[in-house]
Amino acid sequence: MSKIPHFTFDLDAPGVNTGHLFVPKGADCEALSLPVFSLNKGKGPRLLITGGCHGNELEGPIVARRIIDWLPGAQTCGRVIIVPELNPLAVQAWNRNTPIDGLNLNRVFPGRADGSVTERIADAVSRLLLPMADTVLDLHSFGPLWEFPPATTTHPIADADLMAKTLRMAEAFKLPMTLVWEHDDTPGMFDTFAQNQGKVFVCAELGGGTVGAEDLGIYEAGVRNALIALGLVEGEAEYPTFRQQKSSQTLETLTSDWLRSPARGIFEPRCSVLDEVKQGDLIGILHSMDSLSASSVDIRAPTRSVVCAVKSGLHVEANDGVALLGRPLNP
């Protein structure tokens, strides 16, 4: 059996083709075969769609499979490659990280051929999948512990031209929120690795909490809008309906915009995502469970802002994030 990553089929063949991306075995586990769908219609944009990078975010794999169902009858040019589950071990365990080595796939790029299983997956994706695409749509969700609107996200990019292209692609989804998200310089992220190669990379954060039929329909409509914007699919893009509205807003958020718990306790949210709040408005209440005589603590908005994410009611430790605020992106 081959000891190097490879495809089990020819992705350059015209038309619809399916097969696997082979990830070699290592000391920690046997080889993996990631199912891959390819639709090659010749000249045009080259798009890679991935899901299942984090195993407890199942909206991505579901939407990826939905796209596979209708894309052959809709795509008019170019090539689309779809990998519904980048990390099947994490998906099967419903775990954010790979259970075998405990690593987060979105923190180990470009990976290592001689590394642990998560690093070997990243190595195979980096060497074989990424070079075949100019644009990457990575389908995530915000995870089960948060309320988050259907959104596309990107990070600030030093290359102004690539930043503009990426923002246009993110806004093309026409989801309720497009978020330019400042973050600490975390090594090994898939998007940073791809952007350093000049590729447009958009992360779709497909809500939070449970997987619901309405949200899945919104996500699928957003991806279709992106395919229309790329010229891969014909049609007219439409804003999906979210909370009885058809609209989208582009926001930015800084690392300082996280609201954090001042102590341990149960967080009670008192707002919803996309709420516009003023300075002093109540975001949530922290209830101490260590002492019933201790007063609850109000957590309030420090400035006028928009609620981008709010944690579901659950036990938190001191300094845990409980809400993320943002503001309209300056043009």
PDB file of N, CA, C and O in Angstrom, residues 148-154 167 169-180 202-206:
ATOM      1  N   PHE A 148     -25.352  31.997  17.244  1.00  0.00           N
ATOM      2  CA  PHE A 148     -24.587  32.720  16.235  1.00  0.00           C
ATOM      3  C   PHE A 148     -25.419  32.744  14.969  1.00  0.00           C
ATOM      4  O   PHE A 148     -26.001  31.729  14.580  1.00  0.00           O
ATOM      5  N   PRO A 149     -25.503  33.878  14.284  1.00  0.00           N
ATOM      6  CA  PRO A 149     -26.332  33.922  13.077  1.00  0.00           C
ATOM      7  C   PRO A 149     -25.627  33.248  11.907  1.00  0.00           C
ATOM      8  O   PRO A 149     -24.394  33.128  11.907  1.00  0.00           O
ATOM      9  N   PRO A 150     -26.355  32.792  10.907  1.00  0.00           N
ATOM     10  CA  PRO A 150     -25.691  32.333   9.684  1.00  0.00           C
ATOM     11  C   PRO A 150     -24.795  33.437   9.154  1.00  0.00           C
ATOM     12  O   PRO A 150     -25.247  34.566   8.943  1.00  0.00           O
ATOM     13  N   ALA A 151     -23.519  33.123   8.953  1.00  0.00           N
ATOM     14  CA  ALA A 151     -22.565  34.183   8.642  1.00  0.00           C
ATOM     15  C   ALA A 151     -21.396  33.643   7.838  1.00  0.00           C
ATOM     16  O   ALA A 151     -21.123  32.445   7.828  1.00  0.00           O
ATOM     17  N   THR A 152     -20.713  34.564   7.176  1.00  0.00           N
ATOM     18  CA  THR A 152     -19.411  34.262   6.617  1.00  0.00           C
ATOM     19  C   THR A 152     -18.385  35.096   7.370  1.00  0.00           C
ATOM     20  O   THR A 152     -18.667  36.224   7.794  1.00  0.00           O
ATOM     21  N   THR A 153     -17.197  34.534   7.541  1.00  0.00           N
ATOM     22  CA  THR A 153     -16.165  35.238   8.280  1.00  0.00           C
ATOM     23  C   THR A 153     -14.849  35.192   7.528  1.00  0.00           C
ATOM     24  O   THR A 153     -14.569  34.272   6.765  1.00  0.00           O
ATOM     25  N   THR A 154     -14.066  36.221   7.754  1.00  0.00           N
ATOM     26  CA  THR A 154     -12.685  36.248   7.301  1.00  0.00           C
ATOM     27  C   THR A 154     -11.895  37.042   8.322  1.00  0.00           C
ATOM     28  O   THR A 154     -12.474  37.628   9.252  1.00  0.00           O
ATOM     29  N   LEU A 167     -13.339  39.714   0.877  1.00  0.00           N
ATOM     30  CA  LEU A 167     -14.543  40.330   1.440  1.00  0.00           C
ATOM     31  C   LEU A 167     -15.696  40.280   0.443  1.00  0.00           C
ATOM     32  O   LEU A 167     -16.841  40.006   0.821  1.00  0.00           O
ATOM     33  N   MET A 169     -16.175  38.021  -1.805  1.00  0.00           N
ATOM     34  CA  MET A 169     -16.644  36.642  -1.843  1.00  0.00           C
ATOM     35  C   MET A 169     -17.486  36.326  -0.609  1.00  0.00           C
ATOM     36  O   MET A 169     -18.534  35.671  -0.702  1.00  0.00           O
ATOM     37  N   ALA A 170     -17.053  36.811   0.544  1.00  0.00           N
ATOM     38  CA  ALA A 170     -17.808  36.570   1.775  1.00  0.00           C
ATOM     39  C   ALA A 170     -19.185  37.230   1.706  1.00  0.00           C
ATOM     40  O   ALA A 170     -20.197  36.642   2.113  1.00  0.00           O
ATOM     41  N   GLU A 171     -19.227  38.447   1.188  1.00  0.00           N
ATOM     42  CA  GLU A 171     -20.511  39.160   1.090  1.00  0.00           C
ATOM     43  C   GLU A 171     -21.418  38.549   0.033  1.00  0.00           C
ATOM     44  O   GLU A 171     -22.646  38.701   0.106  1.00  0.00           O
ATOM     45  N   ALA A 172     -20.838  37.827  -0.933  1.00  0.00           N
ATOM     46  CA  ALA A 172     -21.639  37.230  -2.005  1.00  0.00           C
ATOM     47  C   ALA A 172     -22.583  36.144  -1.488  1.00  0.00           C
ATOM     48  O   ALA A 172     -23.585  35.832  -2.141  1.00  0.00           O
ATOM     49  N   PHE A 173     -22.298  35.565  -0.332  1.00  0.00           N
ATOM     50  CA  PHE A 173     -23.208  34.576   0.254  1.00  0.00           C
ATOM     51  C   PHE A 173     -24.560  35.211   0.598  1.00  0.00           C
ATOM     52  O   PHE A 173     -25.566  34.513   0.668  1.00  0.00           O
ATOM     53  N   LYS A 174     -24.548  36.521   0.873  1.00  0.00           N
ATOM     54  CA  LYS A 174     -25.750  37.262   1.270  1.00  0.00           C
ATOM     55  C   LYS A 174     -26.389  36.687   2.535  1.00  0.00           C
ATOM     56  O   LYS A 174     -27.617  36.709   2.717  1.00  0.00           O
ATOM     57  N   LEU A 175     -25.556  36.179   3.438  1.00  0.00           N
ATOM     58  CA  LEU A 175     -26.051  35.692   4.719  1.00  0.00           C
ATOM     59  C   LEU A 175     -26.284  36.873   5.655  1.00  0.00           C
ATOM     60  O   LEU A 175     -25.822  37.982   5.405  1.00  0.00           O
ATOM     61  N   PRO A 176     -27.013  36.676   6.743  1.00  0.00           N
ATOM     62  CA  PRO A 176     -27.348  37.802   7.612  1.00  0.00           C
ATOM     63  C   PRO A 176     -26.148  38.601   8.113  1.00  0.00           C
ATOM     64  O   PRO A 176     -26.276  39.801   8.367  1.00  0.00           O
ATOM     65  N   MET A 177     -24.998  37.950   8.274  1.00  0.00           N
ATOM     66  CA  MET A 177     -23.829  38.667   8.765  1.00  0.00           C
ATOM     67  C   MET A 177     -22.578  38.248   8.009  1.00  0.00           C
ATOM     68  O   MET A 177     -22.353  37.069   7.765  1.00  0.00           O
ATOM     69  N   THR A 178     -21.775  39.250   7.625  1.00  0.00           N
ATOM     70  CA  THR A 178     -20.410  39.037   7.156  1.00  0.00           C
ATOM     71  C   THR A 178     -19.509  39.672   8.197  1.00  0.00           C
ATOM     72  O   THR A 178     -19.681  40.845   8.543  1.00  0.00           O
ATOM     73  N   LEU A 179     -18.563  38.893   8.718  1.00  0.00           N
ATOM     74  CA  LEU A 179     -17.767  39.356   9.852  1.00  0.00           C
ATOM     75  C   LEU A 179     -16.286  39.327   9.519  1.00  0.00           C
ATOM     76  O   LEU A 179     -15.742  38.283   9.152  1.00  0.00           O
ATOM     77  N   VAL A 180     -15.633  40.495   9.640  1.00  0.00           N
ATOM     78  CA  VAL A 180     -14.171  40.578   9.551  1.00  0.00           C
ATOM     79  C   VAL A 180     -13.662  40.527  10.983  1.00  0.00           C
ATOM     80  O   VAL A 180     -13.868  41.455  11.764  1.00  0.00           O
ATOM     81  N   VAL A 202     -12.870  31.739   2.350  1.00  0.00           N
ATOM     82  CA  VAL A 202     -13.988  32.237   3.148  1.00  0.00           C
ATOM     83  C   VAL A 202     -14.465  31.116   4.052  1.00  0.00           C
ATOM     84  O   VAL A 202     -14.687  29.986   3.601  1.00  0.00           O
ATOM     85  N   CYS A 203     -14.607  31.440   5.321  1.00  0.00           N
ATOM     86  CA  CYS A 203     -15.151  30.481   6.286  1.00  0.00           C
ATOM     87  C   CYS A 203     -16.618  30.815   6.505  1.00  0.00           C
ATOM     88  O   CYS A 203     -16.955  31.951   6.853  1.00  0.00           O
ATOM     89  N   ALA A 204     -17.479  29.852   6.266  1.00  0.00           N
ATOM     90  CA  ALA A 204     -18.900  30.023   6.556  1.00  0.00           C
ATOM     91  C   ALA A 204     -19.160  29.459   7.950  1.00  0.00           C
ATOM     92  O   ALA A 204     -18.982  28.272   8.183  1.00  0.00           O
ATOM     93  N   GLU A 205     -19.509  30.345   8.873  1.00  0.00           N
ATOM     94  CA  GLU A 205     -19.856  29.909  10.232  1.00  0.00           C
ATOM     95  C   GLU A 205     -21.369  29.739  10.278  1.00  0.00           C
ATOM     96  O   GLU A 205     -22.111  30.696  10.423  1.00  0.00           O
ATOM     97  N   LEU A 206     -21.790  28.510  10.151  1.00  0.00           N
ATOM     98  CA  LEU A 206     -23.193  28.250   9.879  1.00  0.00           C
ATOM     99  C   LEU A 206     -24.007  28.130  11.157  1.00  0.00           C
ATOM    100  O   LEU A 206     -24.556  27.087  11.474  1.00  0.00           O
TER     101      LEU A 206
END
